[in-house]
Short mmCIF file of C-alpha atoms and ligand atoms in Angstrom, two decimals:
data_model
loop_
_atom_site.label_atom_id
_atom_site.label_comp_id
_atom_site.label_asym_id
_atom_site.label_seq_id
_atom_site.Cartn_x
_atom_site.Cartn_y
_atom_site.Cartn_z
CA MET J 1240 2.33 -28.44 7.43
CA THR J 1241 -0.16 -27.28 10.06
CA GLU J 1242 1.08 -29.21 13.06
CA PHE J 1243 4.16 -30.03 15.04
CA PHE J 1244 4.92 -32.28 17.96
CA PHE J 1245 6.09 -31.34 21.38
CA THR J 1246 6.56 -33.37 24.47
CA GLY J 1247 4.10 -32.45 27.20
CA LYS J 1248 4.23 -33.62 30.80
CA ALA J 1249 3.87 -37.28 30.01
CA ILE J 1250 2.84 -37.80 26.39
CA ALA J 1251 3.82 -36.45 23.01
CA MET J 1252 1.09 -34.06 21.93
CA LYS J 1253 0.16 -32.60 18.63
CA VAL J 1254 -0.65 -28.88 18.34
CA ARG J 1255 -2.05 -27.23 15.26
CA TRP J 1256 -2.09 -23.80 13.82
CA ALA J 1257 -4.46 -22.36 11.28
CA GLN J 1258 -4.38 -23.89 7.82
CA LYS J 1259 -5.39 -20.56 6.28
CA ILE J 1260 -2.33 -18.83 7.77
CA ASP J 1261 -0.08 -21.76 6.87
CA SER J 1262 -1.02 -21.33 3.22
CA LEU J 1263 -0.18 -17.61 3.18
CA SER J 1264 3.20 -16.55 1.91
CA GLU J 1265 5.25 -13.93 3.68
CA SER J 1266 4.81 -10.33 2.56
CA MET J 1267 7.32 -10.36 -0.31
CA THR J 1268 7.94 -6.60 -0.08
CA VAL J 1269 8.86 -6.97 3.58
CA ALA J 1270 10.77 -10.25 3.13
CA ILE J 1271 12.97 -8.89 0.33
CA SER J 1272 13.98 -5.93 2.43
CA ASP J 1273 14.72 -8.23 5.36
CA ARG J 1274 16.97 -10.29 3.05
CA ALA J 1275 18.72 -7.12 1.79
CA ARG J 1276 19.39 -5.99 5.38
CA GLU J 1277 20.72 -9.46 6.23
CA LEU J 1278 23.17 -9.34 3.31
CA GLN J 1279 24.18 -5.77 4.20
CA GLN J 1280 24.93 -6.89 7.77
CA LYS J 1281 27.21 -9.59 6.36
CA GLY J 1282 29.08 -6.89 4.49
CA VAL J 1283 27.55 -7.50 1.02
CA PRO J 1284 26.95 -4.02 -0.47
CA VAL J 1285 23.33 -4.55 -1.57
CA VAL J 1286 21.36 -1.62 -2.97
CA ASN J 1287 17.88 -2.07 -1.54
CA LEU J 1288 15.11 -1.13 -3.97
CA GLY J 1289 12.78 -3.64 -2.33
CA SER J 1290 10.27 -2.09 0.00
CA GLY J 1291 8.85 1.38 -0.45
CA ASP J 1292 10.04 3.38 2.53
CA PRO J 1293 10.93 7.06 1.97
CA ASP J 1294 14.60 7.72 2.63
CA PHE J 1295 13.80 11.24 3.91
CA ASP J 1296 13.73 12.01 7.61
CA THR J 1297 10.33 12.81 9.05
CA PRO J 1298 10.08 16.64 8.91
CA THR J 1299 11.34 18.31 12.11
CA HIS J 1300 8.11 20.08 13.09
CA ILE J 1301 6.35 16.69 13.13
CA VAL J 1302 9.06 15.05 15.25
CA GLU J 1303 8.99 17.97 17.68
CA ALA J 1304 5.21 17.75 18.07
CA ALA J 1305 5.56 14.13 19.19
CA GLY J 1306 8.37 15.03 21.60
CA GLU J 1307 6.27 17.79 23.15
CA ALA J 1308 3.29 15.44 23.44
CA ILE J 1309 5.40 12.91 25.33
CA LYS J 1310 6.65 15.63 27.68
CA ARG J 1311 3.06 16.78 28.22
CA GLY J 1312 2.21 13.24 29.32
CA LEU J 1313 0.21 12.15 26.27
CA THR J 1314 1.39 8.61 26.89
CA HIS J 1315 -1.82 6.81 27.85
CA TYR J 1316 -4.75 5.32 26.01
CA VAL J 1317 -6.77 7.95 24.16
CA ALA J 1318 -10.19 7.92 22.47
CA SER J 1319 -10.48 4.74 20.38
CA ARG J 1320 -11.44 6.74 17.28
CA GLY J 1321 -8.39 8.96 17.75
CA VAL J 1322 -7.89 12.23 19.61
CA PRO J 1323 -10.42 14.91 18.57
CA GLU J 1324 -7.68 17.26 17.26
CA LEU J 1325 -6.45 14.58 14.87
CA ARG J 1326 -9.93 13.62 13.69
CA ARG J 1327 -10.67 17.29 13.04
CA ALA J 1328 -7.38 17.62 11.13
CA ILE J 1329 -8.28 14.56 9.04
CA ALA J 1330 -11.76 15.90 8.32
CA ALA J 1331 -10.23 19.25 7.30
CA LYS J 1332 -7.82 17.40 5.00
CA PHE J 1333 -10.70 15.58 3.29
CA GLN J 1334 -12.48 18.88 2.83
CA ARG J 1335 -9.38 20.72 1.57
CA ASP J 1336 -7.84 18.06 -0.68
CA ASN J 1337 -10.78 15.90 -1.71
CA ARG J 1338 -13.87 18.08 -1.28
CA ILE J 1339 -15.58 15.49 0.90
CA ALA J 1340 -17.33 16.38 4.15
CA TYR J 1341 -16.88 13.83 6.95
CA ASP J 1342 -18.07 14.18 10.51
CA PRO J 1343 -14.94 13.89 12.68
CA ASP J 1344 -16.99 12.46 15.54
CA THR J 1345 -18.65 9.59 13.70
CA GLU J 1346 -16.98 9.02 10.34
CA ILE J 1347 -13.24 8.99 10.95
CA ILE J 1348 -10.93 6.56 12.75
CA ALA J 1349 -7.20 7.04 13.26
CA THR J 1350 -5.39 3.76 13.56
CA ALA J 1351 -1.96 2.16 13.73
CA GLY J 1352 -1.04 2.40 10.04
CA GLY J 1353 -2.89 2.26 6.75
CA LYS J 1354 -2.49 -1.51 6.80
CA LEU J 1355 -4.53 -1.79 9.97
CA ALA J 1356 -7.11 0.66 8.63
CA LEU J 1357 -7.63 -1.67 5.67
CA TYR J 1358 -7.75 -4.76 7.81
CA ILE J 1359 -10.29 -3.48 10.33
CA ALA J 1360 -12.47 -2.14 7.50
CA LEU J 1361 -12.39 -5.53 5.78
CA ALA J 1362 -13.02 -7.29 9.11
CA ALA J 1363 -16.18 -5.24 9.55
CA MET J 1364 -17.42 -6.23 6.09
CA VAL J 1365 -16.34 -9.70 5.13
CA GLU J 1366 -18.36 -12.79 5.94
CA PRO J 1367 -17.10 -16.29 5.07
CA GLY J 1368 -17.30 -16.84 1.32
CA ASP J 1369 -17.81 -13.17 0.45
CA GLU J 1370 -16.00 -12.27 -2.73
CA ILE J 1371 -13.73 -9.23 -2.73
CA LEU J 1372 -12.51 -7.91 -6.07
CA ILE J 1373 -8.89 -6.92 -6.38
CA PHE J 1374 -7.20 -5.72 -9.51
CA ASP J 1375 -4.32 -7.79 -10.79
CA PRO J 1376 -1.57 -6.69 -10.24
CA ALA J 1377 -2.21 -5.31 -6.76
CA TRP J 1378 -0.28 -4.58 -3.59
CA VAL J 1379 0.84 -7.76 -1.85
CA SER J 1380 -1.25 -7.53 1.34
CA TYR J 1381 -4.81 -7.26 -0.03
CA GLU J 1382 -5.21 -10.92 -0.88
CA PRO J 1383 -3.78 -12.32 2.41
CA MET J 1384 -5.97 -9.92 4.42
CA ILE J 1385 -9.07 -11.17 2.62
CA ARG J 1386 -8.04 -14.79 3.16
CA MET J 1387 -7.33 -14.23 6.85
CA LEU J 1388 -10.95 -13.08 7.16
CA ASP J 1389 -12.31 -16.12 5.26
CA GLY J 1390 -13.26 -14.02 2.26
CA VAL J 1391 -12.56 -15.04 -1.31
CA PRO J 1392 -10.21 -12.76 -3.28
CA VAL J 1393 -11.29 -12.47 -6.92
CA ASP J 1394 -8.79 -11.09 -9.41
CA VAL J 1395 -9.85 -8.59 -12.03
CA PRO J 1396 -7.01 -8.70 -14.59
CA LEU J 1397 -5.79 -5.31 -15.76
CA ARG J 1398 -4.51 -4.83 -19.30
CA PRO J 1399 -0.71 -5.30 -19.16
CA ASP J 1400 -0.30 -4.31 -22.81
CA ASP J 1401 -2.18 -1.09 -22.20
CA ASN J 1402 -0.23 0.15 -19.16
CA PHE J 1403 -2.52 -1.76 -16.78
CA MET J 1404 -5.70 0.07 -17.73
CA LEU J 1405 -8.93 -1.16 -16.22
CA ASP J 1406 -10.87 -3.46 -18.54
CA PRO J 1407 -14.61 -2.78 -18.11
CA ASP J 1408 -15.58 -6.24 -19.37
CA ALA J 1409 -13.18 -7.96 -16.98
CA LEU J 1410 -14.64 -5.95 -14.10
CA ARG J 1411 -18.26 -6.68 -14.99
CA SER J 1412 -17.61 -10.36 -15.60
CA ARG J 1413 -16.16 -10.89 -12.10
CA ILE J 1414 -19.19 -9.46 -10.26
CA THR J 1415 -21.48 -12.11 -8.75
CA PRO J 1416 -24.22 -12.04 -6.10
CA ARG J 1417 -21.46 -12.83 -3.56
CA THR J 1418 -19.37 -9.77 -4.43
CA LYS J 1419 -19.15 -7.72 -1.25
CA ALA J 1420 -16.46 -5.16 -1.95
CA MET J 1421 -13.63 -4.13 -4.23
CA ILE J 1422 -10.27 -2.67 -3.36
CA VAL J 1423 -9.07 0.18 -5.52
CA ASN J 1424 -5.63 1.76 -5.20
CA SER J 1425 -4.70 4.95 -6.98
CA PRO J 1426 -1.94 6.11 -7.27
CA ASN J 1427 -1.06 2.46 -7.57
CA ASN J 1428 1.47 0.21 -5.94
CA PRO J 1429 3.03 -1.53 -7.92
CA THR J 1430 2.12 -0.14 -11.36
CA GLY J 1431 2.44 3.58 -10.68
CA ARG J 1432 -0.84 4.17 -12.52
CA VAL J 1433 -3.24 6.95 -11.54
CA LEU J 1434 -6.82 6.05 -12.45
CA THR J 1435 -8.41 8.27 -15.08
CA GLN J 1436 -11.85 9.88 -14.72
CA GLU J 1437 -13.22 7.17 -17.01
CA GLU J 1438 -11.76 4.34 -14.95
CA LEU J 1439 -13.05 5.88 -11.72
CA ALA J 1440 -16.48 6.24 -13.32
CA LEU J 1441 -16.44 2.52 -14.19
CA VAL J 1442 -15.66 1.61 -10.60
CA ALA J 1443 -18.39 3.92 -9.31
CA GLU J 1444 -20.92 2.54 -11.77
CA ALA J 1445 -20.15 -1.07 -10.84
CA ALA J 1446 -20.37 -0.27 -7.13
CA GLN J 1447 -23.70 1.52 -7.45
CA ASP J 1448 -25.28 -0.90 -9.92
CA HIS J 1449 -24.50 -3.92 -7.74
CA GLY J 1450 -24.38 -2.49 -4.20
CA ILE J 1451 -20.67 -3.16 -3.66
CA TRP J 1452 -18.50 -1.43 -1.07
CA VAL J 1453 -15.34 0.21 -2.34
CA LEU J 1454 -12.20 0.32 -0.25
CA SER J 1455 -10.24 3.14 -1.80
CA ASP J 1456 -6.59 2.97 -0.79
CA GLU J 1457 -5.30 6.50 -1.35
CA ILE J 1458 -2.10 6.29 0.64
CA TYR J 1459 -0.05 7.64 -2.30
CA GLU J 1460 -2.48 10.51 -2.92
CA HIS J 1461 0.15 13.25 -2.71
CA ILE J 1462 2.86 11.42 -4.63
CA ILE J 1463 1.77 12.20 -8.15
CA TYR J 1464 3.58 13.58 -11.21
CA ASP J 1465 3.21 15.66 -14.37
CA GLN J 1466 0.37 17.79 -12.96
CA ARG J 1467 -1.96 14.79 -12.73
CA GLN J 1468 -4.87 15.16 -10.32
CA HIS J 1469 -5.75 12.65 -7.65
CA ILE J 1470 -9.51 12.16 -7.51
CA SER J 1471 -10.91 10.59 -4.39
CA LEU J 1472 -13.52 7.92 -5.16
CA ALA J 1473 -15.79 9.04 -2.34
CA ALA J 1474 -16.03 12.45 -4.03
CA LEU J 1475 -17.82 10.99 -7.06
CA PRO J 1476 -21.59 11.36 -7.14
CA GLY J 1477 -23.29 8.62 -5.12
CA MET J 1478 -20.02 7.15 -3.82
CA ARG J 1479 -19.60 8.72 -0.39
CA ASP J 1480 -21.85 6.22 1.33
CA LEU J 1481 -20.38 3.19 -0.46
CA THR J 1482 -16.71 4.03 0.10
CA VAL J 1483 -14.19 3.52 2.84
CA THR J 1484 -11.21 5.74 2.15
CA ILE J 1485 -7.90 4.46 3.47
CA ASN J 1486 -5.00 6.83 3.94
CA GLY J 1487 -2.08 7.46 6.27
CA MET J 1488 1.02 9.39 7.15
CA SER J 1489 3.64 6.83 6.08
CA LYS J 1490 4.27 7.88 2.51
CA ALA J 1491 3.44 11.59 2.21
CA TYR J 1492 5.24 12.62 5.41
CA ALA J 1493 7.99 9.96 5.47
CA MET J 1494 6.51 8.46 8.64
CA THR J 1495 6.52 4.72 7.94
CA GLY J 1496 7.89 3.77 11.35
CA TRP J 1497 5.40 5.89 13.30
CA ARG J 1498 2.52 3.60 12.30
CA LEU J 1499 -0.26 6.12 11.83
CA GLY J 1500 -3.03 5.75 9.30
CA TYR J 1501 -6.70 6.58 9.11
CA LEU J 1502 -9.95 5.78 7.40
CA ALA J 1503 -13.17 7.59 6.62
CA ALA J 1504 -16.45 5.75 6.19
CA PRO J 1505 -20.17 6.49 6.41
CA ALA J 1506 -21.21 6.64 10.09
CA PRO J 1507 -23.10 3.32 10.38
CA LEU J 1508 -20.22 1.32 8.89
CA CYS J 1509 -17.64 3.39 10.77
CA GLY J 1510 -19.34 2.36 14.04
CA GLN J 1511 -18.87 -1.30 13.11
CA ILE J 1512 -15.24 -0.77 12.20
CA LEU J 1513 -14.67 1.03 15.51
CA LYS J 1514 -15.66 -2.11 17.42
CA VAL J 1515 -12.94 -4.05 15.61
CA GLN J 1516 -10.43 -1.29 16.38
CA GLN J 1517 -11.37 -1.34 20.08
CA HIS J 1518 -10.86 -5.07 20.32
CA VAL J 1519 -7.64 -5.40 18.37
CA VAL J 1520 -5.62 -2.27 19.09
CA THR J 1521 -7.70 0.01 21.40
CA CYS J 1522 -6.43 3.18 19.76
CA ALA J 1523 -3.57 4.47 17.63
CA PRO J 1524 -0.48 5.43 19.69
CA SER J 1525 -1.31 8.60 21.60
CA PHE J 1526 1.73 10.87 21.09
CA VAL J 1527 2.04 9.74 17.48
CA GLN J 1528 -1.38 11.28 16.95
CA ALA J 1529 0.04 14.65 18.02
CA ALA J 1530 2.63 14.20 15.27
CA GLY J 1531 -0.23 13.43 12.87
CA VAL J 1532 -1.94 16.72 13.77
CA ALA J 1533 1.31 18.60 13.08
CA ALA J 1534 1.69 16.79 9.75
CA LEU J 1535 -1.83 17.53 8.51
CA ASN J 1536 -2.24 21.05 9.90
CA GLY J 1537 1.34 22.19 9.42
CA PRO J 1538 3.13 23.49 6.32
CA GLN J 1539 2.79 21.20 3.30
CA ASP J 1540 5.89 22.42 1.47
CA CYS J 1541 7.85 19.49 2.94
CA VAL J 1542 5.57 17.14 0.99
CA ALA J 1543 6.01 19.14 -2.20
CA ALA J 1544 9.81 19.10 -1.76
CA MET J 1545 9.89 15.32 -1.32
CA VAL J 1546 7.62 14.78 -4.32
CA ALA J 1547 9.83 17.04 -6.47
CA GLU J 1548 12.82 14.89 -5.50
CA TYR J 1549 10.91 11.66 -6.23
CA ASP J 1550 10.07 13.11 -9.62
CA ARG J 1551 13.74 13.81 -10.38
CA ARG J 1552 14.65 10.25 -9.40
CA ARG J 1553 11.71 8.83 -11.35
CA ARG J 1554 12.91 10.48 -14.55
CA PHE J 1555 16.46 9.31 -14.06
CA ILE J 1556 15.73 5.68 -13.19
CA THR J 1557 12.99 5.18 -15.79
CA GLU J 1558 15.38 6.32 -18.50
CA ALA J 1559 18.25 4.25 -17.10
CA LEU J 1560 16.19 1.06 -16.91
CA ASN J 1561 14.88 1.46 -20.44
CA THR J 1562 18.44 1.23 -21.75
CA LEU J 1563 18.96 -2.23 -20.20
CA PRO J 1564 18.51 -5.32 -22.40
CA GLY J 1565 14.95 -6.66 -22.46
CA VAL J 1566 13.57 -4.02 -20.10
CA HIS J 1567 10.40 -2.10 -20.91
CA CYS J 1568 9.63 0.47 -18.24
CA PRO J 1569 6.71 2.90 -18.53
CA ALA J 1570 7.15 6.09 -16.48
CA PRO J 1571 5.03 5.88 -13.33
CA GLU J 1572 2.27 8.48 -12.98
CA GLY J 1573 2.26 8.39 -9.17
CA ALA J 1574 3.63 6.60 -6.06
CA PHE J 1575 7.34 5.68 -5.98
CA TYR J 1576 7.61 2.39 -7.79
CA LEU J 1577 8.67 1.21 -11.23
CA PHE J 1578 7.11 -1.93 -12.59
CA PRO J 1579 9.09 -2.80 -15.73
CA ARG J 1580 8.47 -5.85 -17.86
CA VAL J 1581 11.73 -7.76 -18.20
CA THR J 1582 12.51 -10.33 -20.86
CA TYR J 1583 15.92 -11.66 -20.00
CA ARG J 1584 17.42 -15.15 -20.48
CA GLY J 1585 13.98 -16.76 -20.17
CA MET J 1586 13.71 -15.87 -16.47
CA ASP J 1587 10.36 -15.31 -14.79
CA SER J 1588 9.97 -12.60 -12.16
CA ASN J 1589 11.07 -14.78 -9.24
CA ALA J 1590 14.21 -15.88 -11.07
CA LEU J 1591 14.88 -12.28 -12.09
CA ALA J 1592 14.57 -10.99 -8.53
CA ARG J 1593 16.87 -13.77 -7.31
CA PHE J 1594 19.37 -13.01 -10.06
CA MET J 1595 19.28 -9.30 -9.29
CA ILE J 1596 19.86 -9.63 -5.56
CA GLU J 1597 22.37 -12.47 -5.68
CA GLU J 1598 24.32 -11.51 -8.84
CA ALA J 1599 23.82 -7.77 -9.23
CA HIS J 1600 23.33 -7.04 -5.51
CA VAL J 1601 20.23 -5.00 -6.23
CA ALA J 1602 17.19 -5.99 -4.18
CA VAL J 1603 13.92 -5.83 -6.14
CA THR J 1604 10.51 -7.44 -5.59
CA PRO J 1605 9.34 -10.09 -8.08
CA GLY J 1606 6.25 -8.98 -10.00
CA ALA J 1607 4.57 -12.31 -9.29
CA ALA J 1608 4.17 -11.22 -5.67
CA PHE J 1609 1.57 -8.73 -6.94
CA GLY J 1610 -0.46 -11.24 -8.93
CA ARG J 1611 -0.48 -13.28 -12.09
CA ALA J 1612 -0.25 -10.23 -14.33
CA GLY J 1613 3.17 -9.43 -12.85
CA ALA J 1614 4.80 -12.77 -13.74
CA GLN J 1615 7.21 -11.06 -16.14
CA ASN J 1616 7.73 -7.85 -14.16
CA ILE J 1617 9.88 -6.70 -11.30
CA ARG J 1618 9.14 -3.87 -8.89
CA LEU J 1619 11.74 -1.34 -7.81
CA THR J 1620 11.25 1.60 -5.53
CA PHE J 1621 12.82 4.99 -6.10
CA ALA J 1622 12.16 6.15 -2.54
CA THR J 1623 15.89 6.01 -2.07
CA SER J 1624 18.80 8.32 -2.79
CA MET J 1625 19.87 9.32 -6.28
CA GLU J 1626 23.26 7.85 -5.47
CA ASN J 1627 21.69 4.45 -4.72
CA LEU J 1628 19.69 4.63 -7.93
CA ARG J 1629 22.79 5.46 -10.00
CA GLN J 1630 24.63 2.60 -8.38
CA ALA J 1631 21.70 0.19 -8.92
CA ALA J 1632 21.53 1.12 -12.61
CA GLU J 1633 25.26 0.48 -12.99
CA LEU J 1634 25.15 -2.82 -11.11
CA LEU J 1635 22.22 -4.04 -13.21
CA ARG J 1636 23.91 -2.98 -16.41
CA ALA J 1637 27.10 -4.83 -15.48
CA ALA J 1638 25.22 -8.01 -14.46
CA MET J 1639 22.90 -8.04 -17.46
CA SER J 1640 25.30 -7.24 -20.26
N1 PMP B 1729 -1.50 0.48 0.86
C1 PMP B 1729 -0.50 0.40 -0.01
C2 PMP B 1729 -0.82 0.31 -1.46
C3 PMP B 1729 0.83 0.41 0.41
O1 PMP B 1729 1.82 0.33 -0.46
C4 PMP B 1729 1.10 0.51 1.79
C5 PMP B 1729 2.54 0.49 2.19
N2 PMP B 1729 2.90 -0.17 3.27
C6 PMP B 1729 0.01 0.58 2.68
C7 PMP B 1729 -1.27 0.57 2.17
C8 PMP B 1729 0.13 0.65 4.16
O2 PMP B 1729 1.02 1.58 4.66
P1 PMP B 1729 1.14 1.87 6.20
O3 PMP B 1729 0.62 0.69 6.95
O4 PMP B 1729 2.57 2.12 6.44
O5 PMP B 1729 0.29 3.07 6.46
N1 LIG B 1730 4.01 -0.70 1.10
C1 LIG B 1730 5.42 -0.77 0.95
C2 LIG B 1730 5.78 -1.67 -0.22
O1 LIG B 1730 4.92 -2.15 -0.92
C3 LIG B 1730 6.10 -1.22 2.23
C4 LIG B 1730 6.09 -2.68 2.53
C5 LIG B 1730 4.71 -3.18 2.75
O2 LIG B 1730 4.07 -2.72 3.71
O3 LIG B 1730 4.26 -3.97 1.93
O4 LIG B 1730 6.92 -1.85 -0.46
#
């Protein structure tokens, strides 16, 4: 349905909204959490493992920096790229953590969340009919963003039987003269995979051989386990000028509600993206940027402490899930999601998610929301307390046995 009727001054008139938005589904990660909150408000004790939002408070020194900025009067518009202190802090972070040199004056934009960073980067790139490669499964918002910009999302199926490894043939076979960009996400939401050197090399080779932009979503960069190393795609030889790196404060610093993200891109492209930023949001919130400076320049032990706790939870919940009937759950290598394959009473992922929230009172996201490859999976987050995880495991066991 793309129209509805209303009665104007004298005649009944028909108004329309956009067909392309009508055909989008809601963000399933967001919708499931909304549903869980709704049930909780009605007094149903739902354990919400739906959307990935750290349960930790934002570290105090970050909160205080924002408070001080407000008191100082940093409550107006600021530079559209972001305040210079924040852009310098972001450039220093790229140098320190990723060994990439970016010019803070021309190659970095701070924006209102990683989501918006992705969207404005895509908006600066995508022309109608351009094909954008996304790996299947992938985070729920890539495909709708591409569609909203009249691009064509093209799935590159990962290998579900091989822990969602990248299949070089699948990647090569999806590249056409219309391929404009690909979106890569490591550590990955939903699979928890961290791309290996070999997989990153395949991406880099495809990008350079065919002149394809890479949007590298590295928002889970710091949430990584078992001494694995995060390698930034732009750090690979020849990739700096073909890559837009997307990152943000939400996950590493438990700052989801602050809405602060950033991107780094080669100067000419960054200038194009900046125009989109100026027209859609002007700038990221001013005093929140002061909090961002405190997060990036301040002590990083708060991040390490949160990651250590995620790791403890990861071990517990992976083991617990693997004891449930029909559940096969590989241990995630990064991020804070589990993406088990579930074979239970012939249910697909949508039926499973419905069963789990309605019968077990555990909110999970159906794997199908992340693409065809997730049709038999569910996604659970362990960015919640150990107590919630213990309770979820018990509730699932009781409902499934
Ligand atoms: N990319 C991925 C893969 C995510 O899971 C999220 C989580 N919301 C984002 C980007 C965007 O995060 P935010 O807008 O909160 O920075
Ligand atoms: N990125 C998180 C998730 O996948 C938060 C919700 C969202 O933005 O999609 O659960």
